Coordinates of C-alpha atoms in Angstrom, one line a residue:
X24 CA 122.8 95.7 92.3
X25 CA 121.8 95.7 89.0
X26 CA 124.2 93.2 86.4
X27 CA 126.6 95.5 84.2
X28 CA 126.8 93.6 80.9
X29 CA 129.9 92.5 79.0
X30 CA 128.0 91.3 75.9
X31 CA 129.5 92.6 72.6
X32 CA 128.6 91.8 69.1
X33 CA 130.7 90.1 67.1
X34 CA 128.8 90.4 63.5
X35 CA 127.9 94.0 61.9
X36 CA 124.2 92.7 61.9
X37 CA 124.4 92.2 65.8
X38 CA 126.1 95.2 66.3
X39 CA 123.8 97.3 64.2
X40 CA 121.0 95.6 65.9
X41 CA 122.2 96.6 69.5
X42 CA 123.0 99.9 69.2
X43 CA 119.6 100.3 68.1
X44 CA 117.8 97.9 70.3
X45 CA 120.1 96.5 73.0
X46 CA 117.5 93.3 73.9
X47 CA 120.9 90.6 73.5
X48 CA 122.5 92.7 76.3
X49 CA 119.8 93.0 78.5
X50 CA 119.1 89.7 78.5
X51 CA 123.0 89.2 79.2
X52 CA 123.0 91.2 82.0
X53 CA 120.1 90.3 83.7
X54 CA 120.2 86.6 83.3
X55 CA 123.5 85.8 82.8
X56 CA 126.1 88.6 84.2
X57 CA 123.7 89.1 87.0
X58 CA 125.2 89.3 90.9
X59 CA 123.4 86.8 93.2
X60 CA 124.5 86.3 96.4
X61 CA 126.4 83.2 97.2
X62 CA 125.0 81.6 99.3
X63 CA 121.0 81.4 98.7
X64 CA 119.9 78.4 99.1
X65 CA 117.2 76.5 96.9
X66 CA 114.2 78.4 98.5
X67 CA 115.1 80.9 96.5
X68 CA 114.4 78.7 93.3
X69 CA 110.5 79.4 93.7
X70 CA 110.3 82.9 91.6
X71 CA 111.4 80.4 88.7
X72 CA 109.2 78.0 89.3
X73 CA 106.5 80.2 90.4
X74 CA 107.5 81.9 86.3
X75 CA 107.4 78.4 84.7
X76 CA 103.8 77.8 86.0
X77 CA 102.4 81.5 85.0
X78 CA 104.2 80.5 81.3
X79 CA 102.2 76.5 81.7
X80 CA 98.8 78.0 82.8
X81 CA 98.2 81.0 79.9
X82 CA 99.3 78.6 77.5
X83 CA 96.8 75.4 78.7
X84 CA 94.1 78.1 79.0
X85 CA 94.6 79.5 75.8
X86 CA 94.0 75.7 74.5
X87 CA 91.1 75.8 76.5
X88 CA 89.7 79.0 75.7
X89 CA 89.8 77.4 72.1
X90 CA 87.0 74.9 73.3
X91 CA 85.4 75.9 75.5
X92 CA 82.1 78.3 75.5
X93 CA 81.4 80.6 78.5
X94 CA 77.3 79.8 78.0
X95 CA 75.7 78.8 81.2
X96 CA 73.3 76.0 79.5
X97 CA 76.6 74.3 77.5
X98 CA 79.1 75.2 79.8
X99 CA 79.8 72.3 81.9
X100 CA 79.0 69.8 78.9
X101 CA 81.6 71.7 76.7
X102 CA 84.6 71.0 79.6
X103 CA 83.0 67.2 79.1
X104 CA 83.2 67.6 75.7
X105 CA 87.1 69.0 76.4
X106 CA 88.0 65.4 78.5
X107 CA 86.2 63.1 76.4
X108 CA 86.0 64.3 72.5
X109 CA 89.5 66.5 72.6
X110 CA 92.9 64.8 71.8
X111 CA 94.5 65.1 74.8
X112 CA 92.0 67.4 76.1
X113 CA 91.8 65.8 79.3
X114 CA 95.6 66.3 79.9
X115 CA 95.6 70.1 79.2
X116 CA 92.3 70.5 81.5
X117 CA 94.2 68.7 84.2
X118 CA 97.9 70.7 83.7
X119 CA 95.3 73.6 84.4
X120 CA 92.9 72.6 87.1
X121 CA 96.8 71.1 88.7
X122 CA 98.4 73.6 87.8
X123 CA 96.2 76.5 89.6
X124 CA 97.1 74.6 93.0
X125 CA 100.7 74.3 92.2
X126 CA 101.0 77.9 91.3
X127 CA 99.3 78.4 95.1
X128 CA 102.1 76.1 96.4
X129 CA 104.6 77.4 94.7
X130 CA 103.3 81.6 96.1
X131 CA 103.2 80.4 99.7
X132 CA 106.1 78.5 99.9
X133 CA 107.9 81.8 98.0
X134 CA 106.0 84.3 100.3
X135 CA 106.6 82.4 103.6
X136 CA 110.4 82.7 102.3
X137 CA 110.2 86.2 102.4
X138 CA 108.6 86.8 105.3
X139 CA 111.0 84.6 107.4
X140 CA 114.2 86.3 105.8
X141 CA 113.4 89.3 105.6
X142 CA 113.0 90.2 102.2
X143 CA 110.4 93.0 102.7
X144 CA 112.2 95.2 104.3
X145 CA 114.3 98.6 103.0
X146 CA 115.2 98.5 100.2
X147 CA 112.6 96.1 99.2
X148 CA 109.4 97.4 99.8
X149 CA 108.1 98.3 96.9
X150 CA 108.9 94.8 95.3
X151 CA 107.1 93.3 98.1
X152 CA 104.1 95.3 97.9
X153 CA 104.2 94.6 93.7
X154 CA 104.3 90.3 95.3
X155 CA 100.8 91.0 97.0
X156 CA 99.3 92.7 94.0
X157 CA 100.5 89.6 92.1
X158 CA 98.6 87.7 95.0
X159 CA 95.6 89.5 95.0
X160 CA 95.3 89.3 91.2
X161 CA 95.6 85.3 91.3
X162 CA 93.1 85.1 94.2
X163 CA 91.1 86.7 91.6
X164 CA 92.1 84.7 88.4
X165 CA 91.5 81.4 90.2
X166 CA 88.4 82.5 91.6
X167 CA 87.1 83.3 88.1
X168 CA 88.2 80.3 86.8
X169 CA 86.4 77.8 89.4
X170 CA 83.4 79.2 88.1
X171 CA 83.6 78.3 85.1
X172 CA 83.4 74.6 84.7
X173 CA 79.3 75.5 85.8
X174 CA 79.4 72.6 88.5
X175 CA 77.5 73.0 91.8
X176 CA 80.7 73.9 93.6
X177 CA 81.7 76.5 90.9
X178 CA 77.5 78.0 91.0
X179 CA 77.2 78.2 95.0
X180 CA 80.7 79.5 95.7
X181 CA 80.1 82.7 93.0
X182 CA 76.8 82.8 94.8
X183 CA 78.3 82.8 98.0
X184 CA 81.4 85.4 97.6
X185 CA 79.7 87.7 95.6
X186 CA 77.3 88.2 98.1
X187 CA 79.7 89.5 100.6
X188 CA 80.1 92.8 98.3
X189 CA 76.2 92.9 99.4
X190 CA 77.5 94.1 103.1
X191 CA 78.9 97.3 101.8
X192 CA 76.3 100.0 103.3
X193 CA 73.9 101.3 100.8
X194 CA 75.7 100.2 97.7
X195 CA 76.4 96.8 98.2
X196 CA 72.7 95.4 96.3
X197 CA 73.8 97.6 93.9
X198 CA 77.3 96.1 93.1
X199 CA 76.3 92.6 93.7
X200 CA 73.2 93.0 90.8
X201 CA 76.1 94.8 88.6
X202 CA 78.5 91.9 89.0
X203 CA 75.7 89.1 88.4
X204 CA 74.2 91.2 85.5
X205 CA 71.3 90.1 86.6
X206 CA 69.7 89.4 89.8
X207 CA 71.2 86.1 91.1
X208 CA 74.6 84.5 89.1
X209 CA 73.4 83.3 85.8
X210 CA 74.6 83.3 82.2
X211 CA 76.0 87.4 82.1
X212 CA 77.6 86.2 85.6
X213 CA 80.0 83.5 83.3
X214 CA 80.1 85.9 80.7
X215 CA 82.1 88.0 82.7
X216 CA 83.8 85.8 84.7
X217 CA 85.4 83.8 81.4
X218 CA 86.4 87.2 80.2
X219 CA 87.9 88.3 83.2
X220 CA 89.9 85.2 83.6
X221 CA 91.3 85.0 80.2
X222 CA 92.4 88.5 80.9
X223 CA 93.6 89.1 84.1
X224 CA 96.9 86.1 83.8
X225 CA 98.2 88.9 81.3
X226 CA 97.7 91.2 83.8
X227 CA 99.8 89.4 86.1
X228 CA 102.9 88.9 83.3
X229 CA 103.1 92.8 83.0
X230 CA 103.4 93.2 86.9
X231 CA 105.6 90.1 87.2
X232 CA 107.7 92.0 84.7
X233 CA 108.0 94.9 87.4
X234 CA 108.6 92.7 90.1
X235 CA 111.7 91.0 88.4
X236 CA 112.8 94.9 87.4
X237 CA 112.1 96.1 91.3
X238 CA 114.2 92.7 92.1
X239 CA 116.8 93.4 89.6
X240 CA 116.7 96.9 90.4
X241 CA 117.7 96.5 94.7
X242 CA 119.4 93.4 94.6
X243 CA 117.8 89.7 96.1
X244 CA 117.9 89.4 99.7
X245 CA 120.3 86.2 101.0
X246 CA 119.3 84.0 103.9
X247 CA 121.9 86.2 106.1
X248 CA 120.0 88.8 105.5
X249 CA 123.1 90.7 104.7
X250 CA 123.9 93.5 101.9
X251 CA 126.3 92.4 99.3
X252 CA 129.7 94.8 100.7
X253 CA 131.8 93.0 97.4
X254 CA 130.8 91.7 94.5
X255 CA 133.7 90.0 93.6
X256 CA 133.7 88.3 96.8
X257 CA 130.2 88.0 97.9
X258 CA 128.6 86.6 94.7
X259 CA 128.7 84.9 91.8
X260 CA 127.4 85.4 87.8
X261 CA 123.7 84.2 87.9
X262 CA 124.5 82.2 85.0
X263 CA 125.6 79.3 85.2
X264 CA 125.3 78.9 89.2
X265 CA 121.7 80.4 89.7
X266 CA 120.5 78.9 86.6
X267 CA 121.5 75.2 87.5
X268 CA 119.9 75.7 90.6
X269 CA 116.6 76.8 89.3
X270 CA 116.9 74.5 86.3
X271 CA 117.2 71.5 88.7
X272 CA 114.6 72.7 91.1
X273 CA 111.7 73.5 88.3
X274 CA 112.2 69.5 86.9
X275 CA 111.8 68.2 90.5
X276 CA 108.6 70.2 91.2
X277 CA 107.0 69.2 87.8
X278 CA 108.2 65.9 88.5
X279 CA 105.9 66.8 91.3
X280 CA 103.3 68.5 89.7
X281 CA 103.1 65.6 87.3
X282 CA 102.4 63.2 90.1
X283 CA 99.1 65.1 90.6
X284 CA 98.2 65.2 86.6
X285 CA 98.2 61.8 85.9
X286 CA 98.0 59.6 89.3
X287 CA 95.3 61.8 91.6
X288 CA 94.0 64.6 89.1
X289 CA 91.1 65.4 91.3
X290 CA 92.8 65.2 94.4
X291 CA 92.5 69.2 95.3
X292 CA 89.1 69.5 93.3
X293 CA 85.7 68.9 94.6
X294 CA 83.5 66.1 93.6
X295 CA 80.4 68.2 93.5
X296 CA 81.6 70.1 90.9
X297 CA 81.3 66.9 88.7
X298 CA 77.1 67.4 89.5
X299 CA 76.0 70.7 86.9
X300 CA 74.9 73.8 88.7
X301 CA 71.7 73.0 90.2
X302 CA 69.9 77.1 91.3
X303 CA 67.3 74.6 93.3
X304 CA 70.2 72.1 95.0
X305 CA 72.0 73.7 97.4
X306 CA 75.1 71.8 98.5
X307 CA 75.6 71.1 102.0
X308 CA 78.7 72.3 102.1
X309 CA 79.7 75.0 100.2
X310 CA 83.7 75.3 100.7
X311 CA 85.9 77.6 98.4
X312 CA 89.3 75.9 97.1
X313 CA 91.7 74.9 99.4
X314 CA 94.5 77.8 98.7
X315 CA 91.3 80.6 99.9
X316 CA 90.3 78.0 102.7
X317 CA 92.5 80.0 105.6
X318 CA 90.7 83.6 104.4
X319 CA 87.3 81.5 104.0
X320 CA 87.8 80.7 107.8
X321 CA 88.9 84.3 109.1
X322 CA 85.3 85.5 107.6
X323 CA 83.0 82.9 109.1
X324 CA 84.3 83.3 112.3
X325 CA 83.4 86.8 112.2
X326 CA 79.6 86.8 113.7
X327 CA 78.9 90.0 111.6
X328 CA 78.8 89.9 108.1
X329 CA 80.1 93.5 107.3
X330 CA 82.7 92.5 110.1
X331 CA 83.5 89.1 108.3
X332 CA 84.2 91.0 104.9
X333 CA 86.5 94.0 106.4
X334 CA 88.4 91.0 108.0
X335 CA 89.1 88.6 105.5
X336 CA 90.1 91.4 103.1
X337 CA 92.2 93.1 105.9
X338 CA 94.1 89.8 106.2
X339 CA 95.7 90.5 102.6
X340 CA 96.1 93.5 103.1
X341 CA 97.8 93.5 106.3
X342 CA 100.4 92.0 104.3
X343 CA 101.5 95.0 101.9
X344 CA 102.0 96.9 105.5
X345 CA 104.6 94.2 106.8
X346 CA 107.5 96.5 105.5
X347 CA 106.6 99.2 108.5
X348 CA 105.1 96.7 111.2
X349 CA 108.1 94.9 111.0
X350 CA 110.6 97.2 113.4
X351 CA 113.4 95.2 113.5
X352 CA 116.8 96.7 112.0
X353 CA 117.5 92.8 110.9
X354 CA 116.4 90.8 108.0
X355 CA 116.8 86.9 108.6
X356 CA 115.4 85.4 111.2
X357 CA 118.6 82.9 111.5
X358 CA 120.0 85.6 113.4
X359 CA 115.8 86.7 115.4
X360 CA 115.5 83.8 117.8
X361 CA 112.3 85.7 119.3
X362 CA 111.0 86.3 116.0
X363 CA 111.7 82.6 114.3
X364 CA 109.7 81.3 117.5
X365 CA 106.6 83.4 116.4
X366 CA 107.2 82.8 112.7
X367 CA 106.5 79.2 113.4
X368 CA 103.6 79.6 115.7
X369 CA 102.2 82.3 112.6
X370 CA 103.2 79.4 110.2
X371 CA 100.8 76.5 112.5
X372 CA 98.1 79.8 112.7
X373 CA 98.1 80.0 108.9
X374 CA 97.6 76.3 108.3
X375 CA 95.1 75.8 111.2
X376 CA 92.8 78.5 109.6
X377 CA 92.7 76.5 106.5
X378 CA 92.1 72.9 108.2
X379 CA 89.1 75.2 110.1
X380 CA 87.6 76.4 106.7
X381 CA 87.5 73.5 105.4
X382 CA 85.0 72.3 108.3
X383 CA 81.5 72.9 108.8
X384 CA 81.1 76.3 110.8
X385 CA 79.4 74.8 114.1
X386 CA 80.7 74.1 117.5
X387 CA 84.1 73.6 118.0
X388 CA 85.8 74.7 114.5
X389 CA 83.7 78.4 114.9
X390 CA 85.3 78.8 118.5
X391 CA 89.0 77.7 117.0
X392 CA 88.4 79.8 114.4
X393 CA 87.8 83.0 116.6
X394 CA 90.9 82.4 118.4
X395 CA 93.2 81.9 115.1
X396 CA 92.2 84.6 113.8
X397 CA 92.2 87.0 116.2
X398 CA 96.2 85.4 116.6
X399 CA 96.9 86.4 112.7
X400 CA 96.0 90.1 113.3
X401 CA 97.6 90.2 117.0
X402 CA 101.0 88.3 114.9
X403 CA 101.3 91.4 112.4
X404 CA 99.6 94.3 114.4
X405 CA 101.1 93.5 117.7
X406 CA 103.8 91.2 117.8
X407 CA 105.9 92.0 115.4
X408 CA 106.0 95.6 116.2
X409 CA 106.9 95.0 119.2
X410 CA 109.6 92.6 119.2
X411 CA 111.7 95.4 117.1
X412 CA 111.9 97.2 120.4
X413 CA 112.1 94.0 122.9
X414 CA 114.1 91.3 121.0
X415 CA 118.2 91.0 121.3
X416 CA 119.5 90.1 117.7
X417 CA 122.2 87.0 117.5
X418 CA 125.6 89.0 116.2
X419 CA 125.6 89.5 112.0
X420 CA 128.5 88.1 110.2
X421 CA 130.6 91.0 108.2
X422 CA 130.0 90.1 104.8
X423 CA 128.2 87.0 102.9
X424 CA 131.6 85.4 102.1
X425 CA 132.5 85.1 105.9
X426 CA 128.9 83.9 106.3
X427 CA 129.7 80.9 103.7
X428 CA 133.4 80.9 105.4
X429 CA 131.7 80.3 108.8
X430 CA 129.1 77.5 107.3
X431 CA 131.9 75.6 105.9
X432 CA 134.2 75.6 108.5
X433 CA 136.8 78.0 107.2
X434 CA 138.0 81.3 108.4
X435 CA 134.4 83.3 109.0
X436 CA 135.9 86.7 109.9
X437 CA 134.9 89.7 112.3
X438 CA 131.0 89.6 113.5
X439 CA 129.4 93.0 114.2
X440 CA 126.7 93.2 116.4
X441 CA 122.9 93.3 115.3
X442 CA 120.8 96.0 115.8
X443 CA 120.7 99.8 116.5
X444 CA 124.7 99.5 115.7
X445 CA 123.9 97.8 112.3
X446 CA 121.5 99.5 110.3
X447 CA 120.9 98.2 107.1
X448 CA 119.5 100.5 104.3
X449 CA 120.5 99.3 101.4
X450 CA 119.8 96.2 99.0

């Protein structure tokens, strides 16, 4: 459902320009002559924003990278040196200490969207499964980067998750000494880190760039769930509808965001990691940030520590397989009344594990723990499998515009019925 473009020169200078490098008209017809679907509604605003706060967190970290000096004996006096000594140093450290947990907000919210409409499923898969590389290579990025400030918090929690590669049988020492450079996290440790960190947001443009090409490529899904049967009737240019939309969306979340920056800046930060790293003090309680506090519970409720790891990496990357556990022939849940009931439940699961990492492991919260997570693997590796075979779809309109027709009280047009009758195959 890719956007045919209209766009033709009008001077010799733009024409000789296109025929030899059309970038005018793909711009044209990817952001302007595009095909959405009518009637997406403003969840489907978050790949802007989620693009806005890639573009705001390279460029603050680029500032800070200009300041900053990844030497474990300097390191957390240079970020002082950043807030106090730097014009306006302590706003761009606080865009991109703020930033890193709107980005989160802004991937969960986006990824929660997809999995309650639909949108990994055919033809979509392989843009969903380029959304949980993006994922995996933020969990990263943000991990490196909360090591760097060298506060207690930011020492302990390297400490503490690079010892899980130390469960991996017979090379595990081995891998955990290469990734300290050393033998416990030290000076090579923030070396690598503040290298790695500084690198890896570019990483995550290029396969951004593939996910909006996969996107572009199959078509967005809609929250019907419905392929597009007419383009002249079932959607509209993106520009200027989509583009309003996202426009007005982006200034209300930084309006949001900007809340954060300059009335509770430490709000979603740790007030050890205002103490420097201390090797001798060890904090009593080492927690990770709050966007890896659900995973951070699914492996300390694991009584193994081999067993902990395997889990809380198989949580991710349970998600890349959601495409083929899901059986269902229907996209939305508006139309799944089973599976919307166990979307929520999933949803309470999800936020549950992170309240329970956020607690000490001991009595209560280890027992809770156990039983969310062992829901979290039963929700993708049983139940939704299943309910492809037992669940009885609501009826699907016929096309998006009788969906809008129906929503506003006009005409809505013939239904047909969900299901094995109505397979859909194409974006």
């Amino acid at each position: 459902m890719e956007g045919h473009s209209t766009y033709q020169p009008k001077s010799k200078v733009a024409r000789w320009f296109e025929s030899r490098l059309p970038l005018v008209g793909l711009v044209h017809s990817s952001a302007i002559a595009y095909p959405v679907p009518k009637n997406l509604n403003y969840f489907w605003t978050f790949g802007a924003i989620l693009t806005l706060m890639l573009v705001v967190q390279i460029l603050s970290g680029v500032v800070l990278a200009m300041h900053y000096t990844a030497y474990a004996p300097v390191s957390f006096a240079r970020v002082e040196h950043i807030m106090r000594d730097v014009d306006f140093g302590w706003l761009i450290r606080y865009i991109h200490a703020n930033g890193a947990s709107m980005f989160f907000i802004a991937v969960y919210i986006h990824m929660f969207r997809g999995m309650y409409y639909g949108s990994y499923k055919a033809p979509r898969e392989v843009l969903w499964i380029l959304g949980v590389i993006i994922y995996l290579l933020m969990m990263a990025t943000a991990f490196m980067g909360y090591v760097l400030p060298w506060g207690q918090m930011s020492y302990w929690g390297a400490t503490v998750i690079t010892n899980l590669f130390s469960a991996i049988p017979i090379v595990g020492e081995t891998i955990v000494q290469w990734l300290w450079g050393g033998y416990s996290v030290g000076d090579p440790t923030l070396n690598r880190f503040f290298s790695l960190h500084y690198l890896l947001p570019f990483m995550i443009a290029g396969v951004v760039i593939l996910h909006i090409w996969a996107l572009h490529h199959v078509g967005q899904n809609n929250p019907d769930g419905i392929d597009v049967k007419s383009v002249a009737k079932d959607t509209v240019p993106f520009t200027p509808y989509a583009t309003i939309k996202d426009v007005f969306a982006m200034v209300v979340f930084l309006l949001f965001f900007s809340w954060f920056i300059f009335y509770a800046p430490n709000y979603m930060g740790h007030p050890d990691n205002y103490i420097p790293a201390n090797p001798l003090s060890t904090p009593a309680h080492i927690v990770p940030e709050w966007y890896f506090l659900p995973f951070y519970a699914i492996l300390r409720s694991i009584p193994d520590k081999l067993g902990g790891v395997i889990c809380m990496f198989g949580a991710i990357a349970v998600l890349a397989f959601l495409p083929w556990l899901d059986t269902s022939r229907v996209r939305s849940a508006k139309y799944r009344p089973l599976f919307r009931q166990f979307f929520w439940i999933f949803s309470i699961v999800a936020v549950g594990l992170g309240y329970l990492g956020s607690q000490p492991a001991e009595g209560g919260y280890v027992i809770a723990s156990r039983i969310f997570t062992a829901y979290y693997f039963v929700h993708f590796l049983v139940i939704l499998p299943l309910l492809g075979f037992i669940e009885k779809p609501k009826p699907l309109p016929a096309s998006i515009a009788d969906a809008v027709l129906a929503k506003n009280g006009g005409a809505g047009g013939a239904t047909v019925v969900a299901g094995a009758s109505a397979p859909q195959t194409k974006g």
